[in-house]
Coordinates of C-alpha atoms in Angstrom, one line a residue:
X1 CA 3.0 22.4 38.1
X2 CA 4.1 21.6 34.4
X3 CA 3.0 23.9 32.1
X4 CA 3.1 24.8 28.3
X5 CA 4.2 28.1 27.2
X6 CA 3.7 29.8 23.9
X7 CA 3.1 28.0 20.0
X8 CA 3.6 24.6 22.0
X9 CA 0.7 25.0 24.2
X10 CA -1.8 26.3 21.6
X11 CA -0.7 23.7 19.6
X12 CA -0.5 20.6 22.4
X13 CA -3.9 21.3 23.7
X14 CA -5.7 22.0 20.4
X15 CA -4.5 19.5 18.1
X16 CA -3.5 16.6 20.9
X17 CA -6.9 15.0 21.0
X18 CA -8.6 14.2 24.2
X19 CA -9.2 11.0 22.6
X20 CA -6.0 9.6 22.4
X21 CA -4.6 10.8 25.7
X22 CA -7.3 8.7 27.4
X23 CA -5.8 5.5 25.3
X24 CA -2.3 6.3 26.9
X25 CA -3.3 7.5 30.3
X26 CA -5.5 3.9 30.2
X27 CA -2.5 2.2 29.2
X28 CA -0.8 3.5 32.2
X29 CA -3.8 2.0 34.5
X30 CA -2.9 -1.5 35.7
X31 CA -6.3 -1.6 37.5
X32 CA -8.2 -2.7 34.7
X33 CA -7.5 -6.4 33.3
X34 CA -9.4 -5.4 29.8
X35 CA -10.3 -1.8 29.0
X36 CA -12.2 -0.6 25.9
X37 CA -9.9 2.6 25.4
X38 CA -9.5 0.9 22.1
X39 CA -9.8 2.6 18.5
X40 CA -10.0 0.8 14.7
X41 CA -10.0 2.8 11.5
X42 CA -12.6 3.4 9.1
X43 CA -10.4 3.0 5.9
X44 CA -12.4 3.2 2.9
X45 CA -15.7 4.6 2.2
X46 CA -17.8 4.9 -0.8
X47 CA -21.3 6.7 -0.9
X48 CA -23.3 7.5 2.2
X49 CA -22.1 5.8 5.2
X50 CA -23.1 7.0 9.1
X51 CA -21.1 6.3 12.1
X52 CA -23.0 6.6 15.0
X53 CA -22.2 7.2 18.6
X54 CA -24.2 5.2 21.1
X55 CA -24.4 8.7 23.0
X56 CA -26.5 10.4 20.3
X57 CA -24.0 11.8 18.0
X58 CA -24.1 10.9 14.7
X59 CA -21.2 11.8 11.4
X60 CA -24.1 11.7 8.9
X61 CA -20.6 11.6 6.3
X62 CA -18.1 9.0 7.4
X63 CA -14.8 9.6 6.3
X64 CA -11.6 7.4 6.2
X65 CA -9.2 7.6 9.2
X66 CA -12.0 8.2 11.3
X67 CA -11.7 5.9 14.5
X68 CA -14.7 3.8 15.8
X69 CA -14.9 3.4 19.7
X70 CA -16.6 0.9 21.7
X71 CA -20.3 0.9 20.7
X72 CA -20.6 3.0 17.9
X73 CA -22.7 1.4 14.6
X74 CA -21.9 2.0 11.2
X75 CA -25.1 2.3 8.7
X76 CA -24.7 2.4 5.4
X77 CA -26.9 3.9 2.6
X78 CA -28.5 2.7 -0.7
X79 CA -25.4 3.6 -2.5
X80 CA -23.0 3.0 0.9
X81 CA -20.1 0.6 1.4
X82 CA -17.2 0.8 3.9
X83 CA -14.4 -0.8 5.2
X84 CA -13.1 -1.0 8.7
X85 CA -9.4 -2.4 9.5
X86 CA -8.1 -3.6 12.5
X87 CA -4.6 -3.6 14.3
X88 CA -3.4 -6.9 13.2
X89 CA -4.4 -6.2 9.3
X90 CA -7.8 -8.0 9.5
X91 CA -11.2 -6.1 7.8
X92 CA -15.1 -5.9 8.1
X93 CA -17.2 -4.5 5.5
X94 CA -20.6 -3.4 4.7
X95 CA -22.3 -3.1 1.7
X96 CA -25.3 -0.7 0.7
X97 CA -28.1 -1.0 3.4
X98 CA -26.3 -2.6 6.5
X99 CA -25.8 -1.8 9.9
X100 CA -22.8 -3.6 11.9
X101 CA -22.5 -2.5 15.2
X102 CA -18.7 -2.5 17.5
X103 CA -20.1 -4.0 20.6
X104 CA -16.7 -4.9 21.8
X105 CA -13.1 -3.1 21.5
X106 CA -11.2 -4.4 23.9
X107 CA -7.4 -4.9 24.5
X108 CA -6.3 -6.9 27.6
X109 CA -3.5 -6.5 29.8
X110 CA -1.3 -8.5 27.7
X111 CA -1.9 -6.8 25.1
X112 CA -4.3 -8.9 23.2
X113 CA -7.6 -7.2 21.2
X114 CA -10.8 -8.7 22.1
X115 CA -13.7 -7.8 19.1
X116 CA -16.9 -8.4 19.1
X117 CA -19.5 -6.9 16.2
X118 CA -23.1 -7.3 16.2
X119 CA -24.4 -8.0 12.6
X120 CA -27.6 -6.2 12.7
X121 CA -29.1 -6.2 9.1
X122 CA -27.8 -6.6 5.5
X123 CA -25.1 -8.2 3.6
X124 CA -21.3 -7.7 5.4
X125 CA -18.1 -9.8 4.5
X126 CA -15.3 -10.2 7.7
X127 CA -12.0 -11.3 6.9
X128 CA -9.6 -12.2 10.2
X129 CA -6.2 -13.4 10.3
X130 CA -6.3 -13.9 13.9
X131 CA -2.8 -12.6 14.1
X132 CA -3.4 -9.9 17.2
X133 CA -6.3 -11.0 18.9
X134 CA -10.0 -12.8 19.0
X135 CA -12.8 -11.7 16.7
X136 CA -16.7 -12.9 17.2
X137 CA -19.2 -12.1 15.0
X138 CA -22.8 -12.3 16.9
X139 CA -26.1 -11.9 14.6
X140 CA -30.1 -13.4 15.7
X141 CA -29.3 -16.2 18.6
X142 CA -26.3 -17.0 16.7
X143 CA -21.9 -16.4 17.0
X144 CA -19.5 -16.5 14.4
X145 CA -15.8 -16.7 15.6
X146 CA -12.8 -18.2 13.2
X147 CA -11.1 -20.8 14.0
X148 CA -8.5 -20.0 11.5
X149 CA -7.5 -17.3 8.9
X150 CA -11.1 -17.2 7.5
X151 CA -13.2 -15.3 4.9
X152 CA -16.8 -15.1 4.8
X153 CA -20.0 -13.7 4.1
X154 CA -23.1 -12.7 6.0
X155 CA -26.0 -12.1 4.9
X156 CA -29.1 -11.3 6.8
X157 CA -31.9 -10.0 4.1
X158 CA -33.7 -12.6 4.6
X159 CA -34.8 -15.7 7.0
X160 CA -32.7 -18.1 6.8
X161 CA -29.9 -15.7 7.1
X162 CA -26.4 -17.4 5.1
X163 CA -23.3 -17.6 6.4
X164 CA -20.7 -18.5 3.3
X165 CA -17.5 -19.4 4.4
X166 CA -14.7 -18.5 1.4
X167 CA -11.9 -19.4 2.9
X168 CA -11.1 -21.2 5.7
X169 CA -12.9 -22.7 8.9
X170 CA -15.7 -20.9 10.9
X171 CA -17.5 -22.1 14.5
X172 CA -21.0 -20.8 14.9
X173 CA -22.4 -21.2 17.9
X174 CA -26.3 -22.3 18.2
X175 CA -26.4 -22.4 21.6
X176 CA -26.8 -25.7 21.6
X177 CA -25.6 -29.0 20.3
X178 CA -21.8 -27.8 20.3
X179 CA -22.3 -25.5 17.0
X180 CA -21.7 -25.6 13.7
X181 CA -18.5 -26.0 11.8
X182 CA -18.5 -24.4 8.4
X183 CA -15.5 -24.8 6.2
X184 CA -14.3 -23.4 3.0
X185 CA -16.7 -23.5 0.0
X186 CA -19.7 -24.3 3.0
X187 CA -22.6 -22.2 3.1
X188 CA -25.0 -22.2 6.3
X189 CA -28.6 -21.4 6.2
X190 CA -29.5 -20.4 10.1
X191 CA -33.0 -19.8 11.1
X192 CA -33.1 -16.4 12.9
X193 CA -36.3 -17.7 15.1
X194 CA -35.5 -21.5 16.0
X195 CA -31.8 -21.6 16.4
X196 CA -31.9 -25.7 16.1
X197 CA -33.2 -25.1 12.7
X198 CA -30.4 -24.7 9.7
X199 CA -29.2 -26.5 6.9
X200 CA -25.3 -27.2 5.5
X201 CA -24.9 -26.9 1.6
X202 CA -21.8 -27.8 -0.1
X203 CA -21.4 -24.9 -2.5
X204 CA -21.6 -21.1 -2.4
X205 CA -24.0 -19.0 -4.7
X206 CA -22.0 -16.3 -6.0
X207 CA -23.1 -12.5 -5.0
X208 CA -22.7 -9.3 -7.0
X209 CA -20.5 -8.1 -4.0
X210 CA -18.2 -10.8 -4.0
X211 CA -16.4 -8.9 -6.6
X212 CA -16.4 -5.6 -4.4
X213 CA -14.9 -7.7 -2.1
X214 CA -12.4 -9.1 -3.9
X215 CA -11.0 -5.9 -5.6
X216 CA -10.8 -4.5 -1.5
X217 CA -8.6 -7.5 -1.0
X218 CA -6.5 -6.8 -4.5
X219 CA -6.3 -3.0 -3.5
X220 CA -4.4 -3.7 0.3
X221 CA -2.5 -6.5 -1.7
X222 CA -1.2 -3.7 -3.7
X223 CA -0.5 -1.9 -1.0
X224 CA 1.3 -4.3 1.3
X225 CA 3.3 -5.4 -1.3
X226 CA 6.5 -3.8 -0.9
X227 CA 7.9 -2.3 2.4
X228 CA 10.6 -0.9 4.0
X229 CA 12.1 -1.7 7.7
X230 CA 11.4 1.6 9.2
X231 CA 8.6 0.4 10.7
X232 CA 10.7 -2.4 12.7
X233 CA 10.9 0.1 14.9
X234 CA 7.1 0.6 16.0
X235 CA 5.1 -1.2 19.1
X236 CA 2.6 -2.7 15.8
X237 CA 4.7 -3.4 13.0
X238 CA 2.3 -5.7 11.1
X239 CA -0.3 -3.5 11.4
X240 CA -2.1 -2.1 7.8
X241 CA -1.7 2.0 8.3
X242 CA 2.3 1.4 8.0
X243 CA 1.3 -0.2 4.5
X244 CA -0.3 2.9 3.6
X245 CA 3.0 5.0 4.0
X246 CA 5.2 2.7 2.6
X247 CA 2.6 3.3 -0.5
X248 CA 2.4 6.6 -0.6
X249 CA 5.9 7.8 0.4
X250 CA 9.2 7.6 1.4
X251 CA 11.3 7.1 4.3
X252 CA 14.9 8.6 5.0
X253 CA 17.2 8.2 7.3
X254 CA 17.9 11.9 8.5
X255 CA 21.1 12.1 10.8
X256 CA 20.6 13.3 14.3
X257 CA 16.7 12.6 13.5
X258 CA 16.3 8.7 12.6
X259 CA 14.0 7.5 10.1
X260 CA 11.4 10.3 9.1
X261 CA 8.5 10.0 6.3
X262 CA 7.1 12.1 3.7
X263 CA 4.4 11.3 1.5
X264 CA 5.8 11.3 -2.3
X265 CA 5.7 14.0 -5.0
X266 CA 4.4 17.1 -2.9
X267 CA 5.8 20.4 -3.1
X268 CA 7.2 22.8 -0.6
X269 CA 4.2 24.5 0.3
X270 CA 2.2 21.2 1.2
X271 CA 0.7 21.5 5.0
X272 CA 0.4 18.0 7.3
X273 CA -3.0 19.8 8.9
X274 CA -3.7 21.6 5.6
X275 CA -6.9 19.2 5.1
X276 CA -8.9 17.3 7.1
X277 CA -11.6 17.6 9.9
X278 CA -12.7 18.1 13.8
X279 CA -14.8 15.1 15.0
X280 CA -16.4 15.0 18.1
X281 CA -16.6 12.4 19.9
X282 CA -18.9 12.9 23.0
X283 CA -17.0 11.1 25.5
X284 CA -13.8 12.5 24.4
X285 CA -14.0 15.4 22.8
X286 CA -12.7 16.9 19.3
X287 CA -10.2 14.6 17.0
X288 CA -8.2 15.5 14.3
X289 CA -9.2 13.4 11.1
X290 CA -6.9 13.7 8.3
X291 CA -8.6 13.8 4.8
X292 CA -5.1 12.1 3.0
X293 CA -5.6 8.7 2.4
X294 CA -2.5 7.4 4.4
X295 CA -3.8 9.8 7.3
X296 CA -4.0 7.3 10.5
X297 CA -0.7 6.9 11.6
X298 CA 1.1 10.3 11.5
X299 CA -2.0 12.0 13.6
X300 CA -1.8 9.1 15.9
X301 CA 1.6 9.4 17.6
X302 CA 4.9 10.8 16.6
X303 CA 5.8 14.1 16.2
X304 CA 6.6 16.2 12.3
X305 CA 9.2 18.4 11.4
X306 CA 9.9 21.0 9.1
X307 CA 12.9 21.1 7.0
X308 CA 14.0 24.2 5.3
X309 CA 14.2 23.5 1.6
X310 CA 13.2 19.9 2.0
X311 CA 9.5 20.7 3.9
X312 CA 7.3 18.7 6.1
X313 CA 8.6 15.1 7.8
X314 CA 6.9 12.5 10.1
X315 CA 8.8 10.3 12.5
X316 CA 7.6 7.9 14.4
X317 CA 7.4 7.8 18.0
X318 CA 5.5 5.4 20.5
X319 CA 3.1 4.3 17.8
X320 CA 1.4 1.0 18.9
X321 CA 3.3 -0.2 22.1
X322 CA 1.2 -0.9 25.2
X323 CA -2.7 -0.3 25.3
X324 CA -2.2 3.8 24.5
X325 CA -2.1 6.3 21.8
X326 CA 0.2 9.0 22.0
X327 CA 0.2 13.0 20.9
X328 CA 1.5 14.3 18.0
X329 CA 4.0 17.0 18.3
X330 CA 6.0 19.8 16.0
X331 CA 9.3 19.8 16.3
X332 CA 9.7 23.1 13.8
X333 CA 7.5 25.3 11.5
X334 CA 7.9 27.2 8.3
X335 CA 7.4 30.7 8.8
X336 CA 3.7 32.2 9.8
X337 CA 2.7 28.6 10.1
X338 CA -0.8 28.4 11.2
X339 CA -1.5 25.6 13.7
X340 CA -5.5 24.4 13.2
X341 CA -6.7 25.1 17.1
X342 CA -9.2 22.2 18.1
X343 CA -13.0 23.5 18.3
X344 CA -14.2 23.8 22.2
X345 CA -17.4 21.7 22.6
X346 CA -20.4 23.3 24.0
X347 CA -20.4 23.0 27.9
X348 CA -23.8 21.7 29.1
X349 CA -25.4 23.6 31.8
X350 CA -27.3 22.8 34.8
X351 CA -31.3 23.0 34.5
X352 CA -33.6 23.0 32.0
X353 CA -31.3 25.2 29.2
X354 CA -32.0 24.2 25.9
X355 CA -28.0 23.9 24.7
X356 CA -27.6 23.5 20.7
X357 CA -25.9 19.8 19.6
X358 CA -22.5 19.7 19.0
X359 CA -21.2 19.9 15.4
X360 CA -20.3 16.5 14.4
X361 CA -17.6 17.1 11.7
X362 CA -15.7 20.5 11.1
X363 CA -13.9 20.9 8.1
X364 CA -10.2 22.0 7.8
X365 CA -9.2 23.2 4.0
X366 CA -6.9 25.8 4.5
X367 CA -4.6 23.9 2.2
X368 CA -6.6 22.8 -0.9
X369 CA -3.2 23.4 -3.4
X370 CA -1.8 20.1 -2.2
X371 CA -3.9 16.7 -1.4
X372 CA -0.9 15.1 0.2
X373 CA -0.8 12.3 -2.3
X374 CA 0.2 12.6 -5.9
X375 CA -0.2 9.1 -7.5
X376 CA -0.5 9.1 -11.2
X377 CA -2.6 6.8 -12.5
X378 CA -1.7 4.8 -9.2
X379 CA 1.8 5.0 -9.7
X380 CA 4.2 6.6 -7.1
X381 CA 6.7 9.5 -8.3
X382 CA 10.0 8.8 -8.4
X383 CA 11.5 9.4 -5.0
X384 CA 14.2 12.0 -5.0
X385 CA 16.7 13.0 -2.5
X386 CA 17.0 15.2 0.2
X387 CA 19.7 18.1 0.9
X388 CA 20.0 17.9 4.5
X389 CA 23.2 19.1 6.6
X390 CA 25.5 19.7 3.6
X391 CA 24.8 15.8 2.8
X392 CA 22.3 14.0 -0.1
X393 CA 19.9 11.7 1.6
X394 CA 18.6 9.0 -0.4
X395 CA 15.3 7.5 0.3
X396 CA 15.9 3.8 1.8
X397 CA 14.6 0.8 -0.7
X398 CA 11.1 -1.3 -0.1
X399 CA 13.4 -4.4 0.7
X400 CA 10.4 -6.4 2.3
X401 CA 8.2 -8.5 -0.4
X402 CA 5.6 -10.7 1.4
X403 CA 4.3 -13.4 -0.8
X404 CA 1.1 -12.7 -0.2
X405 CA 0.3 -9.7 1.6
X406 CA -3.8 -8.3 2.2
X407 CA -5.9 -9.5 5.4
X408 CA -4.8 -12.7 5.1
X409 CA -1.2 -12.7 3.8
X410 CA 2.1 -12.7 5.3
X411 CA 2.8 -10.6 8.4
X412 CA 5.5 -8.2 7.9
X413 CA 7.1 -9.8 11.4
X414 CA 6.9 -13.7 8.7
X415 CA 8.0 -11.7 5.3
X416 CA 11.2 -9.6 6.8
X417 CA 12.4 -12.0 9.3
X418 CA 11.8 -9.5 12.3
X419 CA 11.9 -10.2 15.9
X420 CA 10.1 -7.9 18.4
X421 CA 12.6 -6.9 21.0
X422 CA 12.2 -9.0 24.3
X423 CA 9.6 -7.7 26.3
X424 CA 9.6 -5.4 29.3
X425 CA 7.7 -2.8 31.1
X426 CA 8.2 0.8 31.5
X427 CA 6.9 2.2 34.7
X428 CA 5.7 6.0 35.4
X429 CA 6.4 8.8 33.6
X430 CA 9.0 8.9 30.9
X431 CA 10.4 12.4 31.9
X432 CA 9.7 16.0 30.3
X433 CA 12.0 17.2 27.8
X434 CA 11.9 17.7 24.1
X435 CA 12.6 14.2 23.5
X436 CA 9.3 13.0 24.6
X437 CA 5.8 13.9 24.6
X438 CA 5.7 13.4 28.8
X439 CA 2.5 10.7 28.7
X440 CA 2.5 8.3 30.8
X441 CA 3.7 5.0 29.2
X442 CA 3.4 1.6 30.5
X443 CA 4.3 -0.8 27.3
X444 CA 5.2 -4.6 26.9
X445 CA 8.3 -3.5 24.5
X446 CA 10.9 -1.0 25.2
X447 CA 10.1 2.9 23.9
X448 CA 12.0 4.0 21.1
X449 CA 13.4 7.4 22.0
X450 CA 12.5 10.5 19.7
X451 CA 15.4 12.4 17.7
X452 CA 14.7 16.4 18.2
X453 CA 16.0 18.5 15.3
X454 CA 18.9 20.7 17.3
X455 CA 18.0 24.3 18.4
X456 CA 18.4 26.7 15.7
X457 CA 19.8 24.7 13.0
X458 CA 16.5 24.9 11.0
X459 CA 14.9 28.1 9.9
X460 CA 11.7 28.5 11.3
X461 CA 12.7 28.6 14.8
X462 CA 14.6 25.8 16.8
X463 CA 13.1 22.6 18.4
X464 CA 11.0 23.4 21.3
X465 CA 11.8 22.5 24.9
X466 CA 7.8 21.7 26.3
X467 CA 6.9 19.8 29.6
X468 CA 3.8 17.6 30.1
X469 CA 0.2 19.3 30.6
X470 CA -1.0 20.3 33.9
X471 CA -3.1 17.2 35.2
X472 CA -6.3 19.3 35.8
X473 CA -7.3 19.9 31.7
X474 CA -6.9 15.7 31.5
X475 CA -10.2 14.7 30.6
X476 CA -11.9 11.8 32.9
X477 CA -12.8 8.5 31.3
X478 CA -16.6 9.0 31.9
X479 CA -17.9 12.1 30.5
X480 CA -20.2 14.8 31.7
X481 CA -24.0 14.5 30.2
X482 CA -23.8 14.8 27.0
X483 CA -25.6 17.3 25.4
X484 CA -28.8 16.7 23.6
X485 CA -29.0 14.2 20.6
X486 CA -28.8 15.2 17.0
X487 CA -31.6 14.2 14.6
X488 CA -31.8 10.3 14.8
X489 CA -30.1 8.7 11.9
X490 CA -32.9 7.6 8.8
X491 CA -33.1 3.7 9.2
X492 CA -31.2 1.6 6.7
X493 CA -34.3 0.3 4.5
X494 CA -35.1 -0.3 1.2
X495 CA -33.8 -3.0 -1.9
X496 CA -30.3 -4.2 -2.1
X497 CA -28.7 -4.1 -5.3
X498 CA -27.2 -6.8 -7.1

């Protein structure tokens, strides 16, 4: 029987999300030709926005990093907008009073994504580059899907509802008649009611949250627009959440480690899981959600490391290959470090026991010194080297310069010249020792192997030696009942501005 013994098991089993082992134990399943063990990233938020579970529980406070599952909806308030981004760079957003809902997360067993969102009421924009998958957008009797790299506009305030295409070409399907073909500058006016009534105009009228749109676009311009290689070595390299740490931080090349990450311009007494929060997720269980901006990634997979002198470092480790997610593990800690122990949900009962509802969203802030990003005006601090080893490690150059970069621009595989390695398939279980996190794996690209720091060269204690979890805690991919619903959500009503 494997078992976890001391710090590593407290910290395995309460920070390694539930949530995440079931995408790498699905990725293991060859049963299954699609599977919806699939999660996209809520990554900017402004105002009130809910996400809501289609088991009841609802995060009356979205935050950013916070991953939406199959079937969960995303309402937005009077003063609520939010932006959702997908593996392959592509967005959806919502402005104040919408509701889009994420019928479809699927990833088939090539390793294709298969989306699907259900437009259900206001004004939403959905940009897809159509790099990593297929995206559909259904609304009334209607189906949006792009043909190519497309940009454009729904809005469903009103009957007719309007589909303006802003770049691009767009097929909707009427159900009849072989559909609609809307290209760029092409506006559509669909009946909601008679799906053979609609009307083709050859201009666009301009909305107040075009602009919104367009500075979204400018901001994840600005932040694809310079990156490094290290993330040649990922299963996803093109997707958005590496732009986010090229952004904020800076890679070295540690020897006997490989490339490790640290966000720029903290100090030594900044905590990786100082800040954040516990969602729950009632199929799943508690997640960790990182409150720092370039949070998805490095609480997704990999494992960090302390550094005396130097502090906290992130390298990557089985992020994006196959259909899984992967557990985040600590190499070494400072000192007294205090892990943040995952929040045990409330066990229903038999009978008629009235149990309490879960707690949606826990706050972590035992850290508030340090936000984990220290951009000045947006402008990163100068990135200085490390003392490592008796050597001076200099943080490696943003060598990779996409011409155009954002939803729509340049993949970083087409702007670096990379070529994924040739594809294979790793069977079973990848063995039990402190190089690896012992989940089951079954990728299309060859696992890159972690670097453990050596036992006792760092102070804090050496690299722990840890084995896989017993089988029995592994949680099932259908969940017990769910405990009783929180307060339904208030419906999205009332004007739009513009």
């Amino acid at each position: 029987m494997w078992r976890l013994e001391g710090w590593q098991s407290r910290f395995f089993l309460s920070l390694f999300s539930p949530l995440f082992l079931a995408f790498a134990l699905t990725a293991f399943s060859s049963a299954q030709e699609n599977n919806n063990v699939r999660s996209v990233r809520i990554s900017h938020v402004d105002g009130t926005v809910q996400l809501l579970d289609s088991n009841g529980m609802a995060f009356d406070k979205a935050q950013p990093n916070m991953p939406v599952t199959q079937g969960m909806r995303i309402k937005t308030g009077e003063d609520g907008r939010v932006e959702v981004q997908f593996e392959d760079g592509s967005v959806a957003r919502a402005t104040p009073n919408s509701v889009i809902n994420f019928d479809k997360l699927e990833r088939t067993s090539e390793g294709k994504t298969v989306t699907q969102i259900v437009a259900e009421s206001g004004l939403s924009y959905y940009e897809f580059n159509n790099r990593g998958g297929t995206y559909a957008v259904h609304f009334g009797p209607y189906t949006v899907t792009a043909s190519k790299s497309s940009i454009f506009r729904l809005g469903l305030d009103e009957n007719p509802a309007q589909v303006a295409v802003m770049h691009g070409t767009i097929h909707i399907d009427t159900g009849n008649d072989g559909g609609l073909d809307i290209q760029t500058s092409q506006t559509a006016s669909l009946n909601m009611d008679d799906a053979s009534s609609y009307d083709i105009a050859q201009n666009i009228t301009a909305d107040s949250w075009d602009q919104w749109n367009s500075d979204r676009d400018q901001v994840l311009e600005k932040m694809g627009s310079r990156a490094t290689m290290a993330r040649a070595l990922s299963g996803n390299p093109n997707d958005p959440a590496w732009s986010d740490l090229d952004y904020y931080g800076n890679w070295y090349d540690m020897p006997g480690y490989g490339m490790g990450w640290m966000p720029a311009g903290v100090g030594a007494g900044w905590d990786p899981f100082g800040s954040g929060y516990w969602g729950y997720y009632p199929t799943y269980g508690y997640s960790w959600i990182s409150a720092y901006p370039w949070g998805w990634w490095p609480y997704r997979c990999g494992a960090w490391n302390w550094f005396g002198g130097a502090g906290w470092m992130w390298f990557p480790g089985n992020c994006g290959w196959g259909s899984g997610w992967y557990p985040v593990t600590i190499w070494n800690y400072p000192p007294g470090y205090v892990i943040p122990l995952r929040p045990k949900p409330i066990t229903p009962v038999r009978g008629p026991v009235h149990m309490p509802p879960q707690q949606a969203l826990i706050a972590v802030n035992h850290n508030p010194r340090n936000s984990g990003t220290s951009l000045v005006e947006g402008n990163k601090p100068v990135a200085t080297p490390i003392k490592f080893d008796g050597k001076t490690i200099h943080p490696i150059e943003t060598t990779v310069r996409p011409l155009v970069s954002g939803p729509l621009g340049q993949s970083f595989e087409t702007s670096s010249g990379y070529v994924p390695p040739k594809a294979t398939v790793v069977e079973g279980w990848r063995g039990n020792s402190a190089r690896d996190t012992g989940v089951p794996s079954r990728g299309s690209a060859p696992t890159p192997v972690y670097r453990p720091a050596p036992r006792n060269t760092m102070s804090g204690g050496g690299a722990p030696h840890y084995s896989a979890p017993p089988p029995a805690p592994m949680p099932r991919m259908s969940a017990p009942p769910p405990p009783p619903p929180s307060a339904p959500a208030p419906s999205a009503g009332g004007s739009r501005p513009h």
